[in-house]
Coordinates of C-alpha atoms and ligand atoms in Angstrom, one line a residue:
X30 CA 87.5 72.8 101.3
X31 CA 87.7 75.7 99.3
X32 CA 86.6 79.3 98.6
X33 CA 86.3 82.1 95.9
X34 CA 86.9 85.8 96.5
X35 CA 86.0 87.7 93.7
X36 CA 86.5 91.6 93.2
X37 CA 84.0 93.3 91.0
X38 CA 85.5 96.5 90.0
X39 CA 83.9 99.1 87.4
X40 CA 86.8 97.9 84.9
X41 CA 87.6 94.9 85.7
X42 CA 87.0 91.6 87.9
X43 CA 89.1 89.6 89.4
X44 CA 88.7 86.6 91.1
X45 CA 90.6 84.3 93.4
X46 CA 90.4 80.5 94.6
X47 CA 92.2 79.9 97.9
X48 CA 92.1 76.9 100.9
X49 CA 91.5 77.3 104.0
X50 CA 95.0 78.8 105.3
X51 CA 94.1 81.2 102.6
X52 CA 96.7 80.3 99.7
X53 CA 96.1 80.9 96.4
X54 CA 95.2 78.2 94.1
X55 CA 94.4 80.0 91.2
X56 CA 93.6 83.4 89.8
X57 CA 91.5 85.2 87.1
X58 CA 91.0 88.3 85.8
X59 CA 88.2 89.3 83.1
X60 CA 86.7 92.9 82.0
X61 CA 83.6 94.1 83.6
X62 CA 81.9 96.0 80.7
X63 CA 79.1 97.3 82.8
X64 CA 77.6 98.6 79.8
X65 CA 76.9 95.8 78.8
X66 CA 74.0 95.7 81.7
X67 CA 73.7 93.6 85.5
X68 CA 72.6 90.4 83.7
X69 CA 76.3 90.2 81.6
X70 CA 78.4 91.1 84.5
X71 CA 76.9 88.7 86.8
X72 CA 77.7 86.0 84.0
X73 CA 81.2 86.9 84.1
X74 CA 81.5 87.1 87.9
X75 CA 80.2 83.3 87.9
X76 CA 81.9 82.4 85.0
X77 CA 85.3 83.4 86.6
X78 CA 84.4 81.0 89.4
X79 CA 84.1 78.2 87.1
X80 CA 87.1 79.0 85.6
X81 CA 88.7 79.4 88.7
X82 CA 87.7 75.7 89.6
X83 CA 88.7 74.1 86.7
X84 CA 92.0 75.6 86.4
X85 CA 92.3 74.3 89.9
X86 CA 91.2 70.6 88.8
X87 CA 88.5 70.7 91.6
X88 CA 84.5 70.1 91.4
X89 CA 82.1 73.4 92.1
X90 CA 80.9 71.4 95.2
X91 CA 84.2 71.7 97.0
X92 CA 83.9 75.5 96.8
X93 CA 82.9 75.8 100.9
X94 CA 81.2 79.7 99.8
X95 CA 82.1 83.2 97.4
X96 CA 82.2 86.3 98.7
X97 CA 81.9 89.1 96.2
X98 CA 83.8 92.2 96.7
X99 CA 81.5 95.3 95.2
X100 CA 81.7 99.0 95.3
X101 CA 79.7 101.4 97.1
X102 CA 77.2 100.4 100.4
X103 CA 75.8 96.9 100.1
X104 CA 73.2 95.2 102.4
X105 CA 75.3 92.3 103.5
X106 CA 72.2 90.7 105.1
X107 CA 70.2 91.0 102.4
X108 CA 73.0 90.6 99.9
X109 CA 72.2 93.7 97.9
X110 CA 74.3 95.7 96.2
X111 CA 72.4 99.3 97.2
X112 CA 74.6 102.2 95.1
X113 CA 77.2 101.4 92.9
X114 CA 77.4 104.5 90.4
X115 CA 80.7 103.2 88.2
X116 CA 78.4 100.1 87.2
X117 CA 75.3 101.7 86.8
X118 CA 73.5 99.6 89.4
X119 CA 71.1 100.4 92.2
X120 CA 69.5 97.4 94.6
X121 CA 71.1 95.0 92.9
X122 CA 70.7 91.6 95.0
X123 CA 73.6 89.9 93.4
X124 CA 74.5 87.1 96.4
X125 CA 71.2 85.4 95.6
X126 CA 71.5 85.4 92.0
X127 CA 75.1 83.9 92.3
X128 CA 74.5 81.4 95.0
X129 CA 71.5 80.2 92.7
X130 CA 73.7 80.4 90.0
X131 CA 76.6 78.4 91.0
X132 CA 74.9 76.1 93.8
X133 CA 76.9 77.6 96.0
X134 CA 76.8 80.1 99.4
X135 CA 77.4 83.6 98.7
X136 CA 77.5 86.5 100.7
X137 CA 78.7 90.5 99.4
X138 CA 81.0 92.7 101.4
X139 CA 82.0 96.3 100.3
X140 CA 85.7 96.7 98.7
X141 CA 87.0 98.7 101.0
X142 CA 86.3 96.3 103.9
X143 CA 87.4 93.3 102.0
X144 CA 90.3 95.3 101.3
X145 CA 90.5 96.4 105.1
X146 CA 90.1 92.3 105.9
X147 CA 93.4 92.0 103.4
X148 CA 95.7 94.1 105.1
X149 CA 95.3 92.6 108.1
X150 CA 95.3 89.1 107.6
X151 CA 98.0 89.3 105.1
X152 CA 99.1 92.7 105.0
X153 CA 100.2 95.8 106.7
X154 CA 98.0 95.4 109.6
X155 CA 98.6 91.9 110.2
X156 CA 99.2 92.0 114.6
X157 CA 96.8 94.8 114.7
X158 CA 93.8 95.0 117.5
X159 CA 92.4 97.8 116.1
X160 CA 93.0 98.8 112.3
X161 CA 91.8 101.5 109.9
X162 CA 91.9 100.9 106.5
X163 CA 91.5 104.2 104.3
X164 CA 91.9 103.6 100.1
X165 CA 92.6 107.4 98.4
X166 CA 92.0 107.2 95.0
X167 CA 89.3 108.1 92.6
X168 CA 87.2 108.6 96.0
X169 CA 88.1 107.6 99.4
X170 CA 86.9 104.1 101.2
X171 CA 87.7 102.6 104.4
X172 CA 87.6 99.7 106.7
X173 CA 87.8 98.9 110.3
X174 CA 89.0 95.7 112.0
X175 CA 88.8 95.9 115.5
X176 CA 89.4 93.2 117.9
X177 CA 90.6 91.0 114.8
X178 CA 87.1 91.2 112.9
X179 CA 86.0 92.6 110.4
X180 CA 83.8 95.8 112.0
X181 CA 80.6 96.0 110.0
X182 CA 78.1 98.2 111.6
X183 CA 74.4 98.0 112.0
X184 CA 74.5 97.0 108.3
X185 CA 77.3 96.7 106.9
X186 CA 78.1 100.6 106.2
X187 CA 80.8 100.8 108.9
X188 CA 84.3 102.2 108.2
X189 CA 83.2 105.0 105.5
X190 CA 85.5 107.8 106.4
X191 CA 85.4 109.3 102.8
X192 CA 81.8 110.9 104.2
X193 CA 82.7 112.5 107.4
X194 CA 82.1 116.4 106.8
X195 CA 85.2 117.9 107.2
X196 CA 84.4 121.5 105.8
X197 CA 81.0 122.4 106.3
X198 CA 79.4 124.0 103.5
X199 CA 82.4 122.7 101.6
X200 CA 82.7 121.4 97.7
X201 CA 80.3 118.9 96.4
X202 CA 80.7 115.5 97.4
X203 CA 79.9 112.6 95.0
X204 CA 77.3 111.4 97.7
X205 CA 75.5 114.6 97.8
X206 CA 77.0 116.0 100.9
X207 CA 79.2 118.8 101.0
X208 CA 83.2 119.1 102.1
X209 CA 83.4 115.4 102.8
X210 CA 86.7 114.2 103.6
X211 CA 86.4 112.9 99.9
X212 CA 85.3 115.9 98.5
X213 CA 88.6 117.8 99.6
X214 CA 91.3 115.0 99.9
X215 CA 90.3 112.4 97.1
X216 CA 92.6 112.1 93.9
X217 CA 89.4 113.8 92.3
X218 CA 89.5 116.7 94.6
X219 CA 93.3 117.4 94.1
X220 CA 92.3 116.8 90.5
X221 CA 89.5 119.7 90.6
X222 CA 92.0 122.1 93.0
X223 CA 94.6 121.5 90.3
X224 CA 92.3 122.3 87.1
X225 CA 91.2 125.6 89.5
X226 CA 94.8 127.2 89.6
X227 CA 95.9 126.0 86.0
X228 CA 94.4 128.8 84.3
X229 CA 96.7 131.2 87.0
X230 CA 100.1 132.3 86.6
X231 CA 101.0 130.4 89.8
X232 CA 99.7 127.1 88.4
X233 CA 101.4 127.1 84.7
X234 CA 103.9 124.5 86.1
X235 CA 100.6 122.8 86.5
X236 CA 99.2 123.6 83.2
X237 CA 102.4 122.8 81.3
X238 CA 103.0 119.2 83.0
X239 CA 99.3 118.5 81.9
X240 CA 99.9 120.1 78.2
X241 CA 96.7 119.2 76.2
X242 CA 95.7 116.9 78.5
X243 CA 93.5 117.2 82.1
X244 CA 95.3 117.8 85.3
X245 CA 94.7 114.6 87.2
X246 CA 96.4 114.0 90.5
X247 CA 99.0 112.9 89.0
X248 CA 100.0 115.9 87.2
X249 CA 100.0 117.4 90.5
X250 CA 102.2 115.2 92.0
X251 CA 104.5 115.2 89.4
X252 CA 104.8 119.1 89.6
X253 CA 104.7 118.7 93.4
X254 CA 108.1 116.3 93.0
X255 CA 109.7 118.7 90.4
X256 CA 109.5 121.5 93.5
X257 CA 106.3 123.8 92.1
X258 CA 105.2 125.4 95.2
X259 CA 101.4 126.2 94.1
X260 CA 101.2 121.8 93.6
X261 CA 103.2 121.1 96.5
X262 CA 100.6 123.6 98.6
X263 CA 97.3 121.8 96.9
X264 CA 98.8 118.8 97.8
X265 CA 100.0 119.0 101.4
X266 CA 96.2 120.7 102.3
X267 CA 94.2 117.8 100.8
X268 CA 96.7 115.0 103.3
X269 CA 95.9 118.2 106.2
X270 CA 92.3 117.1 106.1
X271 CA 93.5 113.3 105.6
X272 CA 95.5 113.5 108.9
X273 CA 93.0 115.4 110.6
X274 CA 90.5 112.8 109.7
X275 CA 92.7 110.2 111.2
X276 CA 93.5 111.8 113.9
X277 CA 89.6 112.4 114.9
X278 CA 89.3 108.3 114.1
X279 CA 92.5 107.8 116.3
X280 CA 90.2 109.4 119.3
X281 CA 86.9 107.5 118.6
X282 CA 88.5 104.2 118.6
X283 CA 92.3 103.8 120.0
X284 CA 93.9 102.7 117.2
X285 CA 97.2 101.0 116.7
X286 CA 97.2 100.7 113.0
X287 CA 96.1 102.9 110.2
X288 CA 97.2 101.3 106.7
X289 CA 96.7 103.8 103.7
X290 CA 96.0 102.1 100.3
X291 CA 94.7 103.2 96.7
X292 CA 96.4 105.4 93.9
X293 CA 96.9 108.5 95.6
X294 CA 99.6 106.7 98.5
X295 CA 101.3 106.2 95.9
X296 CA 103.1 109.8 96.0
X297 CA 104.3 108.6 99.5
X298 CA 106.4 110.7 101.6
X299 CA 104.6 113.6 101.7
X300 CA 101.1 112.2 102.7
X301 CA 102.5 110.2 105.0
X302 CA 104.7 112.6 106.8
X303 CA 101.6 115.2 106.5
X304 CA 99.1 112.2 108.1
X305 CA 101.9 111.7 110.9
X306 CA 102.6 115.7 112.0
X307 CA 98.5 116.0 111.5
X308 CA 97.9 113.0 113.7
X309 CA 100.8 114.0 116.7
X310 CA 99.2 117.3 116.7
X311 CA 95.4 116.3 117.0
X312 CA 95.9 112.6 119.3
X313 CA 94.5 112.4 122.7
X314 CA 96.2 111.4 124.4
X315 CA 98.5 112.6 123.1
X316 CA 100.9 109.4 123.3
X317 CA 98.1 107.8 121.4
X318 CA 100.1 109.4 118.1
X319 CA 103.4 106.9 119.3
X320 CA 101.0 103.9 119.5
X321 CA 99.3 103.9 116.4
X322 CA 101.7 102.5 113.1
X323 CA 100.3 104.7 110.3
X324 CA 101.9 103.0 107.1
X325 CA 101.8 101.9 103.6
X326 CA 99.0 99.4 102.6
X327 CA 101.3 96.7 101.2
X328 CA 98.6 94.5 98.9
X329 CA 98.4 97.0 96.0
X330 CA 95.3 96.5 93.5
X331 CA 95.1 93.0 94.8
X332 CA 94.2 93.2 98.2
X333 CA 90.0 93.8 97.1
X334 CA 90.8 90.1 95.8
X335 CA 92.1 88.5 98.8
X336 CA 90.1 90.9 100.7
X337 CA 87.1 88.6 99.4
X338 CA 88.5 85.3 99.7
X339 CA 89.3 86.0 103.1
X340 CA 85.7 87.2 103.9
X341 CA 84.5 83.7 102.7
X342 CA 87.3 82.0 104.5
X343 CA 85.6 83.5 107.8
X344 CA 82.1 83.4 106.8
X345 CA 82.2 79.7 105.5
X346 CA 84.8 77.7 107.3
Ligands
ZN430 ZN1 80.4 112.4 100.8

């Protein structure tokens, strides 16, 4: 018995074949070219799975189920895809067109909980009883596994901690809210705080990192790392409201894990260490802070992948 996990990202897709005890078999990866409209890219998400079986010498009927890893809320019962602004789709109900596709069960999950689902079955949250996933990059995701399950909500929302307000009245968030926790601590908000103070005297170590170029985040870390205060400042109050934010999900649900993914960890240290002081200052109890393992996600880009393989391992075994 198999199954396919398959990642459908706004640049790229990647798929994955794995048994039952969740090894791979075989891989692909293929461009997603949204552009090119919903009926193409749901073409290349089944034609990865067929690839994915043949390089693996089995037949399409041993697949057990797919799960499809997609970005932004989906309704998991109805298998719709509801918001997904990097691929241009809205109520897309991709799990039935696949499944009638292939012949095969299909059922969707959001990234971020595949993701979530990852880390703890073969990641940094594997021994965990109750795990938060968070993914800072471009904007911020999450994922909750609590009591070794994947935590979905009413409807498969649960676990976005990007959208908790943590300024009110705050900057413009890309979900129409303001001062979300991604709208002040996403790599596009350190991004925006960076461009703010380029055009300053206090930000030209900013400015000339970037030379003709945008600041991104990673301008500002690299001027944070070569000591510029103003950088090191934008980027120690964006993990503040990260930590607090973990803190406040510490409280609400006694975790022992909090695994950080996504392009942003990557500057390391000094989110981590600013998470940690946030979260000793803000845990109640107070030795809630000892308890809770607040680390590096340790899948990189390929945990949405197994993330989604392991969803169909536990949805179709
Ligand atoms: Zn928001």
């Amino acid at each position: 018995m198999y199954f396919a996990g398959v990642d459908l990202g706004g640049t790229k897709i990647a798929a994955a074949l794995v048994d039952r005890g969740r090894n791979v078999l075989s891989r692909i990866q293929v461009a997603t070219v949204p552009e090119e409209g919903v009926k193409a890219v749901i073409s290349r998400i089944t034609g990865s799975v067929k690839a994915l079986v043949d390089d693996a010498g089995i037949r399409l009927q041993d697949v057990a189920g797919i799960c499809v890893g997609a970005p932004g809320p989906v309704d998991r019962d109805a298998g719709t895809v509801l918001d997904a602004p990097n691929l241009g789709w809205r109520s897309v109900g991709l799990a039935a067109i696949v499944a009638r596709e292939l012949g095969r069960p299909t059922c969707i999950e959001n990234d971020a909980n595949a993701a979530a689902l990852a880390e703890s079955r073969l990641g940094a949250g594997v021994n965990s009883r109750a795990m938060l996933y968070i993914t800072v990059s471009t904007g911020v995701g999450g994922g909750l596994v609590l009591d070794g399950r994947l935590y979905r909500g009413a409807r498969g929302g649960a676990g976005e901690i990007g959208h908790i307000t943590m300024v009110p009245n705050g900057p413009l968030c890309s979900c129409g809210s303001r001062g979300c926790l991604e709208a002040v601590a996403s790599g596009t908000a350190i991004a925006r705080r960076g461009q703010e103070l380029a055009s300053r005297p206090a930000g030209r170590t900013i400015a000339a990192i970037a030379g003709s170029g945008p600041v991104t985040a990673r301008v500002v870390a690299e001027a944070a790392r070569q000591g510029d205060p103003t950088a090191s400042a934008i980027l120690r109050e964006a993990f503040e409201y990260l930590g607090t934010a973990v803190a406040s999900a510490l409280n609400l649900l006694d975790l022992d894990a909090v695994v950080i993914g996504g392009g942003v960890s990557q500057v390391g240290d000094v989110l981590f260490d600013t998470v940690k002081q946030k979260v000793a200052v803000l845990a109640y109890p107070p030795e809630a802070a000892a308890r809770c393992r607040i680390v590096p996600a340790s899948l990189g880009t390929d945990a949405g992948v197994l993330g989604a393989a392991c969803c169909a391992v536990e949805e179709y075994s």
